[in-house]
Coordinates of N, CA and C in Angstrom, one line a residue:
M1 N 49.3 80.5 -5.6 CA 48.2 80.1 -6.8 C 49.2 80.1 -8.1
S2 N 50.4 81.0 -7.7 CA 51.1 81.5 -9.0 C 51.1 79.8 -9.9
D3 N 51.7 79.3 -9.0 CA 52.5 78.0 -10.0 C 51.1 76.9 -10.7
L4 N 49.7 76.9 -10.4 CA 48.7 76.6 -11.0 C 48.8 76.4 -12.3
T5 N 48.6 75.6 -12.8 CA 48.1 75.5 -14.4 C 47.4 76.3 -14.6
R6 N 47.2 76.9 -16.0 CA 45.9 77.6 -16.5 C 44.6 76.1 -15.7
T7 N 44.6 75.0 -16.4 CA 43.1 74.5 -15.8 C 42.8 74.4 -14.8
Q8 N 44.4 74.2 -13.8 CA 43.2 73.9 -12.2 C 43.5 75.6 -12.0
R9 N 43.0 76.6 -12.7 CA 43.4 77.7 -12.1 C 41.7 78.3 -12.6
S10 N 41.5 78.0 -13.8 CA 40.1 77.8 -14.7 C 39.0 77.2 -13.4
L11 N 39.5 75.4 -13.0 CA 38.8 74.8 -12.1 C 38.5 75.4 -10.7
H12 N 39.4 76.0 -10.4 CA 39.1 76.5 -8.7 C 38.8 77.9 -8.9
A13 N 38.9 78.3 -9.7 CA 37.9 79.7 -9.7 C 36.1 79.3 -9.6
Q14 N 35.8 77.7 -10.1 CA 34.4 78.1 -10.3 C 34.0 76.4 -9.3
T15 N 35.2 76.4 -8.4 CA 35.0 75.2 -7.2 C 33.3 75.4 -6.6
S16 N 33.4 76.1 -5.7 CA 32.1 76.9 -5.1 C 30.9 76.2 -6.0
H17 N 31.0 77.2 -7.4 CA 29.4 77.2 -7.9 C 29.3 75.7 -7.9
R18 N 30.6 75.0 -8.6 CA 30.6 73.4 -9.1 C 29.9 72.4 -7.8
L19 N 30.7 72.7 -6.6 CA 30.9 72.0 -5.6 C 29.0 72.0 -5.3
A20 N 28.4 73.3 -5.1 CA 27.2 73.5 -4.6 C 26.0 73.1 -5.5
R21 N 26.1 73.1 -6.7 CA 25.2 72.2 -8.2 C 25.4 70.5 -7.7
L22 N 26.9 70.6 -7.7 CA 26.6 68.9 -7.5 C 25.9 68.1 -6.3
H23 N 26.4 68.8 -5.2 CA 25.6 68.2 -3.7 C 24.0 68.7 -4.0
Q24 N 23.7 69.6 -4.6 CA 22.3 69.9 -5.0 C 21.6 68.9 -5.9
L25 N 22.4 68.2 -6.3 CA 22.1 66.7 -7.4 C 22.1 65.6 -6.5
G26 N 23.0 65.4 -5.3 CA 23.5 64.4 -4.8 C 24.3 63.8 -5.6
L27 N 25.6 64.2 -6.0 CA 26.8 64.0 -6.8 C 27.6 64.0 -6.2
A28 N 28.3 65.1 -5.2 CA 29.5 65.4 -5.0 C 30.1 64.7 -4.2
D29 N 29.6 63.3 -3.2 CA 30.1 63.1 -2.6 C 29.3 61.6 -2.3
R30 N 28.8 61.1 -2.7 CA 28.2 59.5 -2.8 C 28.2 59.0 -4.2
P31 N 28.3 57.2 -3.7 CA 28.1 56.6 -5.3 C 26.7 56.8 -5.6
D32 N 26.6 56.3 -6.7 CA 25.5 56.6 -7.4 C 25.4 54.9 -8.4
E33 N 24.1 54.7 -8.1 CA 23.8 52.8 -8.8 C 23.7 53.3 -10.5
E34 N 23.3 54.3 -10.5 CA 22.8 54.5 -11.9 C 23.8 54.9 -12.6
F35 N 25.1 55.7 -11.9 CA 26.4 56.1 -12.7 C 27.3 54.5 -13.1
D36 N 27.1 53.7 -11.4 CA 27.7 52.9 -11.3 C 27.8 51.8 -12.3
R37 N 26.3 52.0 -12.4 CA 25.8 51.1 -14.0 C 26.6 51.4 -15.3
F38 N 26.3 53.0 -15.6 CA 26.4 53.4 -16.8 C 28.3 53.5 -16.8
A39 N 28.6 53.3 -15.8 CA 30.4 53.0 -16.1 C 30.7 51.5 -16.5
H40 N 29.6 50.5 -15.9 CA 30.2 49.1 -16.0 C 30.2 49.1 -17.7
V41 N 28.9 49.7 -18.0 CA 28.2 49.4 -20.0 C 30.1 50.0 -20.2
L42 N 30.1 51.3 -19.7 CA 31.2 52.2 -20.6 C 32.9 51.2 -20.7
A43 N 32.6 50.8 -19.7 CA 33.8 49.8 -20.0 C 34.2 48.6 -20.9
R44 N 32.9 48.0 -20.4 CA 32.5 46.7 -21.1 C 32.2 46.9 -22.8
D45 N 31.6 47.9 -23.2 CA 31.4 47.8 -24.9 C 32.4 49.0 -25.3
S46 N 33.6 49.2 -24.4 CA 34.6 50.5 -24.7 C 35.7 49.6 -25.5
G47 N 35.9 48.5 -25.8 CA 37.0 47.6 -26.6 C 38.4 47.7 -26.1
V48 N 38.2 48.4 -24.8 CA 39.6 48.1 -23.8 C 39.7 47.3 -23.1
P49 N 40.6 46.3 -23.2 CA 41.1 45.4 -22.2 C 41.5 46.0 -20.9
G50 N 40.7 45.1 -19.8 CA 41.3 45.8 -18.5 C 40.5 47.1 -18.0
A51 N 39.3 47.6 -18.9 CA 39.1 49.0 -18.8 C 38.8 49.4 -17.5
L52 N 39.3 50.4 -17.1 CA 38.5 51.3 -15.9 C 37.6 52.4 -16.5
A53 N 36.8 52.7 -15.8 CA 35.5 53.6 -16.4 C 34.5 54.6 -15.2
M54 N 34.8 55.6 -15.3 CA 34.4 56.9 -14.1 C 33.7 57.5 -14.6
V55 N 32.6 57.8 -13.8 CA 31.8 59.3 -13.9 C 32.5 60.1 -12.8
N56 N 32.8 61.2 -13.0 CA 33.4 62.0 -12.2 C 33.1 63.3 -12.2
A57 N 32.4 63.7 -10.6 CA 32.3 64.5 -9.9 C 33.7 65.8 -9.8
I58 N 33.7 66.5 -10.4 CA 34.9 67.2 -10.2 C 34.6 68.8 -9.1
S59 N 34.7 69.1 -8.3 CA 35.1 70.0 -7.6 C 36.5 70.7 -6.6
D60 N 37.2 70.4 -5.3 CA 38.1 70.4 -4.8 C 39.1 69.5 -4.7
R61 N 38.4 68.4 -5.4 CA 38.6 66.7 -6.1 C 37.9 66.1 -6.7
Q62 N 38.3 65.1 -7.0 CA 37.9 64.2 -8.2 C 37.1 63.1 -7.1
F63 N 35.8 63.0 -7.5 CA 35.2 62.1 -6.8 C 33.9 60.9 -7.9
F64 N 34.2 59.8 -7.8 CA 34.1 59.6 -9.0 C 32.3 58.9 -8.3
T65 N 31.6 58.8 -9.1 CA 30.2 58.9 -8.7 C 29.7 57.4 -9.3
G66 N 30.5 57.0 -10.2 CA 30.3 55.7 -10.8 C 31.6 55.5 -11.3
V67 N 31.9 54.2 -11.1 CA 33.2 53.9 -11.2 C 32.9 52.3 -11.8
H68 N 33.7 52.0 -12.4 CA 33.8 50.4 -12.6 C 35.2 50.1 -12.5
L69 N 35.7 48.9 -12.2 CA 37.2 48.4 -12.0 C 37.2 47.3 -12.7
P70 N 38.2 46.5 -13.1 CA 38.4 45.1 -13.5 C 38.2 44.3 -12.8
S71 N 37.5 42.8 -13.2 CA 38.1 42.2 -11.7 C 39.0 41.5 -12.0
A72 N 39.6 40.4 -11.4 CA 40.4 39.8 -11.1 C 40.4 38.8 -12.0
D73 N 39.5 38.3 -13.3 CA 39.5 37.4 -14.2 C 40.2 38.4 -15.2
E74 N 39.9 39.7 -15.4 CA 40.1 40.9 -16.5 C 41.2 40.5 -16.3
L75 N 41.9 41.0 -14.8 CA 43.4 41.5 -14.7 C 44.5 40.1 -14.6
G76 N 44.0 39.2 -14.4 CA 44.7 37.8 -14.5 C 44.7 37.6 -12.6
S77 N 44.5 38.2 -11.8 CA 45.1 37.8 -10.5 C 44.2 39.0 -9.4
V78 N 44.0 38.3 -8.4 CA 42.9 38.7 -7.4 C 43.9 40.0 -7.1
A79 N 45.3 39.6 -6.5 CA 46.4 41.0 -6.0 C 46.1 41.9 -7.2
E80 N 46.2 41.5 -7.8 CA 46.3 42.9 -9.5 C 45.3 43.7 -8.9
A81 N 44.0 42.9 -8.9 CA 42.7 43.8 -8.9 C 42.7 44.4 -7.1
E82 N 42.9 43.5 -6.3 CA 43.0 44.5 -5.1 C 43.7 45.7 -5.1
A83 N 45.0 45.7 -5.6 CA 46.1 46.8 -5.4 C 45.8 47.3 -6.9
L84 N 44.6 47.7 -7.7 CA 44.1 48.3 -8.5 C 43.2 49.0 -7.7
A85 N 42.1 48.7 -7.0 CA 40.9 49.0 -6.5 C 41.7 49.8 -5.3
A86 N 42.5 49.6 -4.7 CA 43.4 50.4 -3.3 C 44.0 51.7 -3.9
A87 N 44.5 51.7 -4.8 CA 45.0 53.0 -5.7 C 44.0 53.5 -6.3
V88 N 43.1 52.8 -6.8 CA 41.8 54.2 -7.4 C 40.4 54.4 -6.9
G89 N 40.0 53.9 -5.7 CA 39.3 53.8 -4.7 C 38.0 54.9 -5.3
R90 N 37.7 55.7 -4.3 CA 36.7 56.6 -4.9 C 36.5 58.1 -5.3
V91 N 37.9 58.6 -4.6 CA 38.6 60.0 -4.5 C 39.7 59.9 -4.7
M92 N 40.0 61.0 -5.7 CA 41.6 61.3 -6.2 C 41.7 62.6 -6.3
P93 N 43.0 62.9 -5.9 CA 43.1 64.3 -5.5 C 43.1 64.9 -7.4
M94 N 43.2 66.2 -7.0 CA 42.9 66.9 -8.9 C 44.1 67.1 -9.9
E95 N 45.2 66.8 -9.0 CA 46.6 66.5 -9.5 C 46.6 65.0 -10.6
H96 N 45.5 64.6 -9.7 CA 46.1 63.0 -10.8 C 45.1 63.0 -12.0
G97 N 45.1 62.1 -13.0 CA 44.6 62.1 -14.2 C 44.3 63.0 -14.8
Y98 N 43.6 62.7 -15.9 CA 43.3 63.8 -16.8 C 42.3 64.1 -17.0
C99 N 41.4 64.1 -16.5 CA 39.3 64.6 -16.3 C 40.1 66.1 -15.6
P100 N 40.7 66.9 -14.6 CA 40.6 68.0 -15.0 C 41.0 68.7 -16.1
E101 N 42.0 67.9 -17.0 CA 42.2 68.5 -18.3 C 41.0 68.9 -19.2
T102 N 40.2 67.3 -18.9 CA 39.2 67.2 -19.9 C 37.9 68.5 -19.6
M103 N 37.8 68.7 -17.8 CA 36.3 69.8 -17.9 C 36.8 70.9 -18.8
D104 N 38.1 71.3 -19.0 CA 38.7 72.5 -19.5 C 38.7 72.9 -21.0
R105 N 37.8 71.7 -21.5 CA 38.1 71.4 -23.1 C 36.4 71.4 -23.6
T106 N 35.7 71.8 -24.5 CA 34.9 72.1 -25.1 C 35.1 70.4 -26.0
K107 N 36.0 70.1 -26.3 CA 35.8 68.3 -27.2 C 36.3 67.7 -26.0
P108 N 35.9 66.4 -26.5 CA 36.9 65.6 -25.4 C 37.8 65.3 -26.2
L109 N 38.8 64.5 -24.8 CA 40.1 64.0 -24.6 C 40.3 63.0 -24.9
T110 N 41.1 62.4 -26.2 CA 41.5 61.1 -26.5 C 42.9 61.1 -26.4
L111 N 44.0 60.4 -25.9 CA 45.2 59.9 -25.7 C 45.5 58.2 -25.6
P112 N 45.5 58.1 -26.9 CA 45.7 56.0 -27.5 C 47.0 56.0 -26.8
D113 N 48.1 56.7 -26.4 CA 48.9 56.8 -25.7 C 50.0 58.3 -24.8
V114 N 49.4 57.9 -23.4 CA 49.3 59.5 -22.9 C 50.7 59.5 -23.0
C115 N 51.5 58.5 -23.0 CA 53.5 58.8 -23.1 C 53.9 59.4 -24.1
M116 N 52.9 59.4 -25.5 CA 53.4 60.1 -26.2 C 53.3 61.7 -26.2
K117 N 52.7 62.1 -25.0 CA 52.9 63.7 -24.6 C 53.4 64.0 -23.4
P118 N 54.6 64.7 -23.3 CA 55.4 64.5 -22.1 C 54.5 64.9 -21.0
D119 N 53.8 66.1 -21.2 CA 53.0 67.0 -19.7 C 52.1 65.6 -19.2
F120 N 51.3 64.8 -20.1 CA 50.4 63.9 -19.7 C 51.5 62.6 -18.9
A121 N 52.5 62.1 -19.7 CA 53.2 61.2 -19.6 C 53.5 61.3 -18.1
G122 N 54.1 62.4 -17.5 CA 54.6 62.6 -16.0 C 53.7 63.1 -15.0
N123 N 52.2 62.2 -15.9 CA 51.3 62.4 -14.3 C 51.4 61.2 -13.8
E124 N 51.0 62.0 -12.3 CA 51.1 60.3 -11.2 C 50.4 58.6 -11.8
V125 N 49.3 59.2 -12.1 CA 48.4 57.7 -12.5 C 49.0 57.1 -13.4
V126 N 50.4 57.7 -14.1 CA 50.9 56.4 -15.1 C 51.4 55.8 -13.9
D127 N 52.2 55.9 -13.2 CA 53.1 54.9 -12.1 C 52.2 54.8 -10.8
L128 N 51.1 55.1 -11.0 CA 50.5 54.5 -10.0 C 49.6 53.8 -10.1
V129 N 48.6 53.6 -11.6 CA 47.5 53.2 -11.9 C 48.0 52.2 -12.9
G130 N 49.1 53.0 -13.7 CA 49.7 52.1 -15.2 C 48.9 52.5 -16.3
I131 N 48.3 53.9 -16.0 CA 47.6 54.3 -17.3 C 48.4 54.3 -18.5
R132 N 47.8 54.1 -19.5 CA 48.6 54.5 -21.1 C 47.4 54.7 -21.7
L133 N 46.4 54.8 -21.9 CA 45.3 55.5 -22.9 C 44.4 55.9 -22.0
Y134 N 43.5 57.1 -22.6 CA 42.5 57.7 -21.4 C 41.5 57.9 -23.0
M135 N 40.0 58.3 -22.6 CA 39.8 58.4 -23.5 C 38.5 59.3 -22.3
G136 N 38.3 60.7 -22.5 CA 37.6 61.2 -21.7 C 36.3 62.5 -22.2
V137 N 35.4 63.3 -21.7 CA 35.0 64.3 -22.2 C 33.8 64.9 -21.2
R138 N 33.8 65.9 -20.7 CA 32.8 66.4 -19.8 C 31.4 66.8 -20.2
L139 N 30.9 66.8 -19.1 CA 29.5 66.7 -18.7 C 29.4 68.4 -18.1
V140 N 28.1 69.0 -19.2 CA 27.6 70.5 -18.3 C 26.4 71.1 -18.0
D141 N 26.5 71.2 -17.2 CA 24.6 71.7 -16.4 C 24.3 73.1 -17.4
K142 N 23.7 72.6 -18.1 CA 23.3 73.5 -19.5 C 22.3 74.7 -18.9
E143 N 21.8 74.4 -17.8 CA 20.9 75.3 -17.0 C 22.0 76.5 -16.4
Q144 N 23.2 76.3 -16.0 CA 24.3 77.1 -15.4 C 25.1 77.1 -16.4
G145 N 25.4 76.7 -17.5 CA 26.8 76.5 -18.0 C 27.5 76.6 -17.5
L146 N 27.7 75.1 -16.6 CA 28.6 75.0 -15.8 C 28.9 73.8 -16.0
P147 N 30.5 73.4 -16.5 CA 31.2 72.2 -16.2 C 31.1 71.4 -14.9
L148 N 30.3 69.5 -15.4 CA 29.9 69.8 -13.2 C 31.1 68.5 -13.1
M149 N 30.9 67.4 -14.5 CA 31.7 66.2 -14.1 C 32.4 65.7 -15.9
T150 N 33.0 65.0 -15.4 CA 33.3 64.0 -16.7 C 33.0 62.4 -17.0
I151 N 33.2 62.0 -18.3 CA 33.1 60.5 -17.9 C 34.6 59.9 -18.2
C152 N 35.6 59.3 -18.4 CA 36.6 58.9 -18.9 C 36.4 57.0 -18.8
I153 N 37.5 56.7 -20.1 CA 37.6 54.8 -20.0 C 39.5 55.4 -19.8
V154 N 39.9 55.0 -18.8 CA 41.3 54.6 -18.7 C 41.9 53.1 -19.0
G155 N 43.0 52.8 -19.6 CA 43.2 51.5 -19.9 C 44.6 51.8 -19.6
R156 N 45.5 50.3 -19.3 CA 46.5 50.3 -19.3 C 47.5 49.4 -20.2
E157 N 47.3 49.2 -21.4 CA 48.1 49.2 -22.8 C 47.3 50.5 -23.5
R158 N 48.4 50.6 -24.4 CA 48.1 51.6 -25.0 C 47.6 51.1 -26.3
R159 N 47.2 52.1 -27.4 CA 46.4 51.6 -28.7 C 47.0 52.2 -29.7
P160 N 47.2 51.6 -31.0 CA 47.6 52.5 -32.0 C 47.2 54.2 -32.3
M161 N 48.2 54.5 -32.6 CA 47.2 56.1 -32.8 C 45.9 56.0 -34.1
E162 N 46.0 54.9 -34.7 CA 44.9 54.7 -35.8 C 43.7 54.6 -35.0
D163 N 43.5 54.1 -33.9 CA 42.5 53.7 -33.5 C 42.0 55.1 -32.7
G164 N 42.8 56.1 -32.5 CA 42.0 57.8 -31.9 C 40.6 57.6 -32.5
R165 N 40.3 58.1 -34.1 CA 39.1 58.3 -34.5 C 38.0 57.4 -33.7
R166 N 38.5 56.3 -33.8 CA 36.9 54.7 -33.1 C 36.9 55.6 -31.4
M167 N 38.3 56.0 -30.7 CA 37.7 56.4 -29.4 C 36.8 57.1 -29.5
L168 N 37.3 58.4 -30.7 CA 36.8 59.5 -30.1 C 35.1 59.4 -30.8
D169 N 34.9 58.5 -31.6 CA 33.5 58.2 -31.7 C 33.1 57.7 -30.6
Y170 N 33.8 56.7 -30.2 CA 33.0 56.1 -29.3 C 32.8 57.4 -27.3
I171 N 33.9 57.6 -27.1 CA 33.9 58.8 -26.1 C 32.5 60.0 -26.0
K172 N 32.3 60.5 -27.7 CA 31.2 61.3 -28.1 C 29.9 60.7 -28.0
E173 N 29.5 59.4 -28.2 CA 28.6 58.8 -28.4 C 28.1 58.5 -26.8
R174 N 29.2 58.0 -25.8 CA 28.7 58.0 -24.6 C 28.2 59.0 -23.8
G175 N 29.2 60.0 -24.5 CA 29.0 61.1 -23.9 C 27.9 61.9 -23.8
A176 N 27.2 61.8 -25.1 CA 25.8 62.2 -24.9 C 24.9 61.4 -24.7
Q177 N 24.9 60.3 -24.2 CA 23.8 59.4 -23.4 C 24.3 60.0 -21.6
A178 N 25.6 59.6 -21.1 CA 25.8 60.2 -19.9 C 25.6 62.2 -19.5
Q179 N 25.2 63.0 -20.7 CA 24.7 64.3 -20.4 C 23.4 64.0 -20.5
Y180 N 22.4 63.1 -21.2 CA 21.2 62.8 -21.2 C 20.7 62.5 -19.3
L181 N 21.9 61.6 -18.9 CA 21.5 61.5 -17.6 C 21.2 62.7 -16.5
L182 N 22.7 63.5 -16.9 CA 22.6 64.4 -16.0 C 21.1 65.5 -15.9
D183 N 20.9 65.7 -17.3 CA 20.3 66.4 -18.0 C 18.9 66.2 -17.5
Q184 N 18.5 64.7 -16.9 CA 17.3 64.0 -16.5 C 17.5 64.8 -14.7
R185 N 18.3 64.4 -14.1 CA 18.6 64.9 -12.9 C 18.6 66.5 -12.6
I186 N 19.1 67.1 -13.3 CA 18.9 68.9 -13.3 C 17.2 69.2 -13.5
T187 N 16.7 68.9 -14.5 CA 15.0 69.0 -14.9 C 14.2 68.7 -13.8
A188 N 14.9 67.6 -12.9 CA 14.0 66.9 -11.8 C 14.1 67.4 -10.6
L189 N 15.4 68.1 -10.6 CA 15.5 69.6 -9.1 C 14.4 70.0 -8.9
P190 N 13.5 70.5 -8.0 CA 12.6 71.3 -7.3 C 12.9 72.4 -8.2

């Protein structure tokens, strides 16, 4: 485990607790209609052309409890939509994408152009999915003080750096809405 990044070590140390809580909430390993709808609205209202949006339960892997992928019409081809769906699916390894990094942050992560940071540009999703833009924020189980999930929007076109503030405001607002949905589930537990 010595070659793991600090973020991976931190997430790894909490995996069993996080996985148990996600299972208790019914969010660890099956799609959720409410979070699928949330991801759809998250993408639709983001202002990002052809956006992908996820509600991501993070344990020893990333599981997209809620996901929105752009349609063939948005992408311009059925083949491209099918290829994207096959590449993304509902499960990704921890080393793909930026949500594991977001889990370790108290503030949102916004990257108008992931290629501007060498450590982010080398992530496998840049080539696998063509990601150039990322914005995400973590969701926390406030009762246990444990980060459980993220919401994120990814795009395949970079944005000008001056869009960074708008991206930050948008993901913070939507993060508060997703946190409310998670809080409701936690409160409803027996």
